[in-house]
XYZ file of C-alpha atoms in Angstrom:
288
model
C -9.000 -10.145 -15.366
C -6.783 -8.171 -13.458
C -3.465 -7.496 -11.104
C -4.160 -6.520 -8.311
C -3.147 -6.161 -4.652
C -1.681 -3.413 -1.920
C 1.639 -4.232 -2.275
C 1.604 -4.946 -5.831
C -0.262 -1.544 -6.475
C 2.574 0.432 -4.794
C 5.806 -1.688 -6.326
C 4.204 -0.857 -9.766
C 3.567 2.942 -8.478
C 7.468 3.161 -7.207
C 8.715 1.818 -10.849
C 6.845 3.675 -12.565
C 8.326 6.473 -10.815
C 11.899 5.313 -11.617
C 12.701 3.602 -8.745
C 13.906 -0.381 -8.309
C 11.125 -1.833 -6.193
C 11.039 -5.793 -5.451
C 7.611 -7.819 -4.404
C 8.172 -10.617 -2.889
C 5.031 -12.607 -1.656
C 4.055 -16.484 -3.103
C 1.495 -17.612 -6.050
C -0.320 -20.160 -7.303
C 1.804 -22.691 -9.538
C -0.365 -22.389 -12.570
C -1.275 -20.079 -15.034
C -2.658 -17.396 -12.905
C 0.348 -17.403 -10.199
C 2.334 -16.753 -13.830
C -0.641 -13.691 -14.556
C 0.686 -12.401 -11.157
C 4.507 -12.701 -12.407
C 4.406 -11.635 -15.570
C 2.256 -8.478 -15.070
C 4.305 -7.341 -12.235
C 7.919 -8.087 -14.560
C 5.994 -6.182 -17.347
C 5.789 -3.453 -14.882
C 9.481 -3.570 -13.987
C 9.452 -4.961 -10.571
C 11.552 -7.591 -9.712
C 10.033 -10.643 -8.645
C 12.449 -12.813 -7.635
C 11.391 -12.735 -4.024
C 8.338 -14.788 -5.228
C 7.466 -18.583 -4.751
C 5.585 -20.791 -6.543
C 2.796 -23.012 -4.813
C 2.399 -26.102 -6.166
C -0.874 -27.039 -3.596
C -3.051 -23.963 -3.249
C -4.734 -21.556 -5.562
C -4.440 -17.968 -6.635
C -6.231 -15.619 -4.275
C -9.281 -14.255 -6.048
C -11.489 -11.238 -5.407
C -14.198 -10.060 -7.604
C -15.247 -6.204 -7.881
C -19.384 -5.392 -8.842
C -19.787 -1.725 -9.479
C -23.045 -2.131 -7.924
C -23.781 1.628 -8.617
C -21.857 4.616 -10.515
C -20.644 5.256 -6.634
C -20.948 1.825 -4.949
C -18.637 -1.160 -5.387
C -18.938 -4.457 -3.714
C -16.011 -6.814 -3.035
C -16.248 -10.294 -2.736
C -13.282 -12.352 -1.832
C -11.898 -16.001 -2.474
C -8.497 -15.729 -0.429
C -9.099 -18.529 2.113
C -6.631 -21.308 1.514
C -4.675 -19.565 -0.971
C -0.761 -19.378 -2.005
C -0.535 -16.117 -0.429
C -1.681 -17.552 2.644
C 1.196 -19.720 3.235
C 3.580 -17.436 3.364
C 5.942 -17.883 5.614
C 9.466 -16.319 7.711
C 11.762 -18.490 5.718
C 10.846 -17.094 2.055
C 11.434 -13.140 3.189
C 14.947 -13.644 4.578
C 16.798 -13.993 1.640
C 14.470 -11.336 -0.161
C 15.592 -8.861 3.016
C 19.026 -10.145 2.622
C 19.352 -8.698 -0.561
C 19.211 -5.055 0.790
C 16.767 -2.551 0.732
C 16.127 0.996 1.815
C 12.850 0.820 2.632
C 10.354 -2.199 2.867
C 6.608 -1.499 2.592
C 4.203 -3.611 4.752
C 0.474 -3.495 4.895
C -2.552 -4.898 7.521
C -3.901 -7.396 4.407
C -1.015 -9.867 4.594
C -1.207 -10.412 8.364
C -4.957 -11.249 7.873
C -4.587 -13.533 5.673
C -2.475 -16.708 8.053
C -1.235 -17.554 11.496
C 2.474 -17.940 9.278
C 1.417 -14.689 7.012
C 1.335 -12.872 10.250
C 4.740 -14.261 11.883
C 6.420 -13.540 8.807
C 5.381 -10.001 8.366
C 5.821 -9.594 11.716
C 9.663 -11.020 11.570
C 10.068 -9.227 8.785
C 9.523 -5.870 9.814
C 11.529 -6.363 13.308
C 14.390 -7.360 11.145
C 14.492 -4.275 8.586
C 13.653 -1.654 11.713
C 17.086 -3.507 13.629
C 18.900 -3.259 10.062
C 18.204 0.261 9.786
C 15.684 -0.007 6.833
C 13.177 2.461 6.736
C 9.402 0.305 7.331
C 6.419 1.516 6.185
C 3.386 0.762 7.201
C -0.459 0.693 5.339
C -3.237 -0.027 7.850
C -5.519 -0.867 5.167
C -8.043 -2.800 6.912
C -10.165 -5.344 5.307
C -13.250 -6.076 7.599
C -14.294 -9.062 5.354
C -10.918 -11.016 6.100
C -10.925 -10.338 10.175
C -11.946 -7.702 12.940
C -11.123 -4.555 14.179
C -10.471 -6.274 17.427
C -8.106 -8.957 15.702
C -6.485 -6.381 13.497
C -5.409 -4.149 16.700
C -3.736 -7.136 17.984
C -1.592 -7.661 15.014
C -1.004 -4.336 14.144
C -0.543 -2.237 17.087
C 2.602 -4.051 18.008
C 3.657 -4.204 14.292
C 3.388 -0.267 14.384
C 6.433 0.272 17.089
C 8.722 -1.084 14.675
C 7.388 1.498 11.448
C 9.320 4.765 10.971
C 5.912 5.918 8.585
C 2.440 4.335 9.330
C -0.126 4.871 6.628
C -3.956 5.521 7.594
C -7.140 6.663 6.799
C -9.265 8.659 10.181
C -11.415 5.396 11.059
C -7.983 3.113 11.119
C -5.934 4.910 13.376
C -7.095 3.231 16.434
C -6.044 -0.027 14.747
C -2.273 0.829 15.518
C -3.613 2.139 19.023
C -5.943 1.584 21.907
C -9.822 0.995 20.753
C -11.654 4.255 20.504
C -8.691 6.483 20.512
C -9.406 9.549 18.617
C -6.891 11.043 15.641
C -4.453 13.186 18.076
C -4.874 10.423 20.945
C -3.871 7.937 18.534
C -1.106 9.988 16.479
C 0.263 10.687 20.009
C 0.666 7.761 20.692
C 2.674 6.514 17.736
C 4.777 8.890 17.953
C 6.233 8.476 21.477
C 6.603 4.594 20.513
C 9.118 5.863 17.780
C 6.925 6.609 14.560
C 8.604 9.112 12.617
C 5.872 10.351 10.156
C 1.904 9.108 10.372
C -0.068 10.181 6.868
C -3.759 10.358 7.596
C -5.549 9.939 4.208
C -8.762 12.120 3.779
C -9.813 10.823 0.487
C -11.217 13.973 -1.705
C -9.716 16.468 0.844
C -6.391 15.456 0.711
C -4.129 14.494 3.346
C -2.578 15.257 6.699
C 0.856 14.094 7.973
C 1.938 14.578 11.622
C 5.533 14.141 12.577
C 6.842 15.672 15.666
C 7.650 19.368 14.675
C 3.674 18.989 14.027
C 1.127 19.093 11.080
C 0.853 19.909 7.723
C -1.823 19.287 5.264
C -2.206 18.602 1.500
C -5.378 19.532 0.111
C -6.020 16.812 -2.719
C -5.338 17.716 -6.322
C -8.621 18.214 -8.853
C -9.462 15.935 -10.992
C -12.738 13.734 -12.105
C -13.061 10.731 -10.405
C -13.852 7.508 -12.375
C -12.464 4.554 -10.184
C -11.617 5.366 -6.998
C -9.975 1.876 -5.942
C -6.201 1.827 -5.367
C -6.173 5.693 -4.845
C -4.669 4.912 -1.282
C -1.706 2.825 -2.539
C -1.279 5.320 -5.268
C -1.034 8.051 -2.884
C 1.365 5.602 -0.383
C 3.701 5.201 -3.777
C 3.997 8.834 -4.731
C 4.896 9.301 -0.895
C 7.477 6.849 -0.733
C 8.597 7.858 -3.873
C 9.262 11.277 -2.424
C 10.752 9.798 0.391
C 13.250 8.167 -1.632
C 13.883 11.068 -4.112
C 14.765 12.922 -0.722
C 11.960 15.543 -0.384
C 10.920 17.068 2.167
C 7.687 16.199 4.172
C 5.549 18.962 2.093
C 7.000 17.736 -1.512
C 6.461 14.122 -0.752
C 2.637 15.548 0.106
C 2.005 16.968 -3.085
C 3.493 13.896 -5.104
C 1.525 11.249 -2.747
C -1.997 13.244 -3.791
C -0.824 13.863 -7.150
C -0.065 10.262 -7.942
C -3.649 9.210 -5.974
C -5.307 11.610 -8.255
C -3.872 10.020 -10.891
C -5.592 6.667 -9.733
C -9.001 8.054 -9.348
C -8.924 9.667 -12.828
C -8.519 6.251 -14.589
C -9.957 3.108 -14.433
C -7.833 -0.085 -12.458
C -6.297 -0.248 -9.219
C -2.550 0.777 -11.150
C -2.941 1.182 -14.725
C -3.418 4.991 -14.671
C -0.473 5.487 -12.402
C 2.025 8.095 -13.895
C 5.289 7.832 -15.208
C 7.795 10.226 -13.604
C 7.865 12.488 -16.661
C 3.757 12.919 -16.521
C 3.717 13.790 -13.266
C 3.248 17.436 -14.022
C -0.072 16.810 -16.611
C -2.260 17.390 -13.553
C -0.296 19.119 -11.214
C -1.508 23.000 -10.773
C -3.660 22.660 -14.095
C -7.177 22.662 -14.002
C -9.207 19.687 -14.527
C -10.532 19.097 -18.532
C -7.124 20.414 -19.349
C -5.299 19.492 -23.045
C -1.566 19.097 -23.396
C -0.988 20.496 -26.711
């Protein structure tokens, strides 16, 4: 059994990294809703922004490595304490001050009130001056493209950095848009920064002066789930660190290769100090 969970992933990446990051979200009142807790406290990330449930479950979701380069996913999230989130339980978490607050597409899937209060949420931070980010991550088994575009094209307008891989940018824009129709796009609504993630050939990130692209770092791939939110937390991580848009590149595809060269959505993710094991050395390496 194992944490796991987009935002989770990336809190754990961002402490790891040195930095103070706070999850705050709701669990189950029993022992697994204390798993949850205490794994992400072990980790360093302050959880006081989290509620207990007394009346619904834990959300579950079971991995099959099916094959050495298939995995299925089945979930059991339907009724759960993460569902229920509401408005109410983020304001005094946002009250507490933050410079950045990280959002993804899962937790307005989940509920009618999951989606008003990430909504709310990141309307608030963008009028407070705190920098939103934004993961697309799409999850077809928990609703459509269609319904996702809904949600999250609006939600987009009020991210300074919206996170994406090529087949979910024309979630955050009009159906069928290609990658510089839909980067366009979210740009002129005020996007400051969009990060397309290519997977094994790195990444590209479009602001307005124009494009650059990381090429990914080389490694061998064992697991390759949570490589996006590891990638996502070496970003931010740059971000806060105050790099500029080519540094915060090469950490967000260090830290993702990283993820892919262990096994677990977060336990490979680097500590601040390992960060150069992999970077510019070639893969089978020995630190001696």
């Amino acid at each position: 059994m194992h944490l796991a969970g987009a935002e989770c992933n990336v809190a754990i990446g961002l402490a790891r990294l040195g930095h103070r990051a706070a999850w705050a979200g709701r669990v189950s009142d029993d022992e697994l809703g204390e798993f949850v807790l205490r794994q992400l406290r072990a980790e360093g990330v302050d959880t006081d922004g989290a509620t207990r449930d007394p009346d619904r479950p834990a959300g579950l979701m079971f991995l099959e490595r099916r094959t050495a380069d298939v995995t299925r996913v089945r979930y059991h999230r339907a009724g759960s304490a993460g569902s229920a989130l509401s408005t109410d339980q983020l304001r005094g978490p946002l009250a507490a001050g933050a410079r950045l607050l990280h959002l993804t597409g899962i937790t307005p899937a989940l509920s009618d009130s999951a989606r008003a209060a990430v909504t709310w949420a990141a309307q608030a931070a963008s009028r407070s001056g705190i920098h939103v980010s934004l993961d697309v991550n799409h999850r077809a088994r928990l609703w459509s493209r269609d319904a996702a575009r809904a949600a999250l094209a609006p939600l987009a307008a009020h991210a300074s950095l919206v996170i994406a891989s090529a087949d979910e940018l024309d979630l955050v824009a009009e159906a069928g848009s290609d990658e510089d129709t839909a980067v366009a796009g979210l740009l002129r609504r005020g996007v400051e920064t969009v990060l397309v993630k290519l997977g094994a050939d790195g990444a590209r990130a479009y602001t307005r002066e124009g494009v650059r692209h990381a090429p990914a770092v080389a490694v061998t791939a064992v697991d390759t789930v949570g490589a996006g939110d590891a990638f996502t937390a070496g970003y931010l991580s740059g971000y806060l660190d105050g790099l500029d848009l080519a540094d915060r590149l090469r950490r967000a595809v260090t830290v993702g290769a990283f993820a892919v060269a262990c096994h677990g959505d977060w336990e490979g993710l680097p500590r601040r100090d390992e960060l150069p094991m992999i970077d510019g050395r070639p893969a089978g390496s020995t630190l001696r």
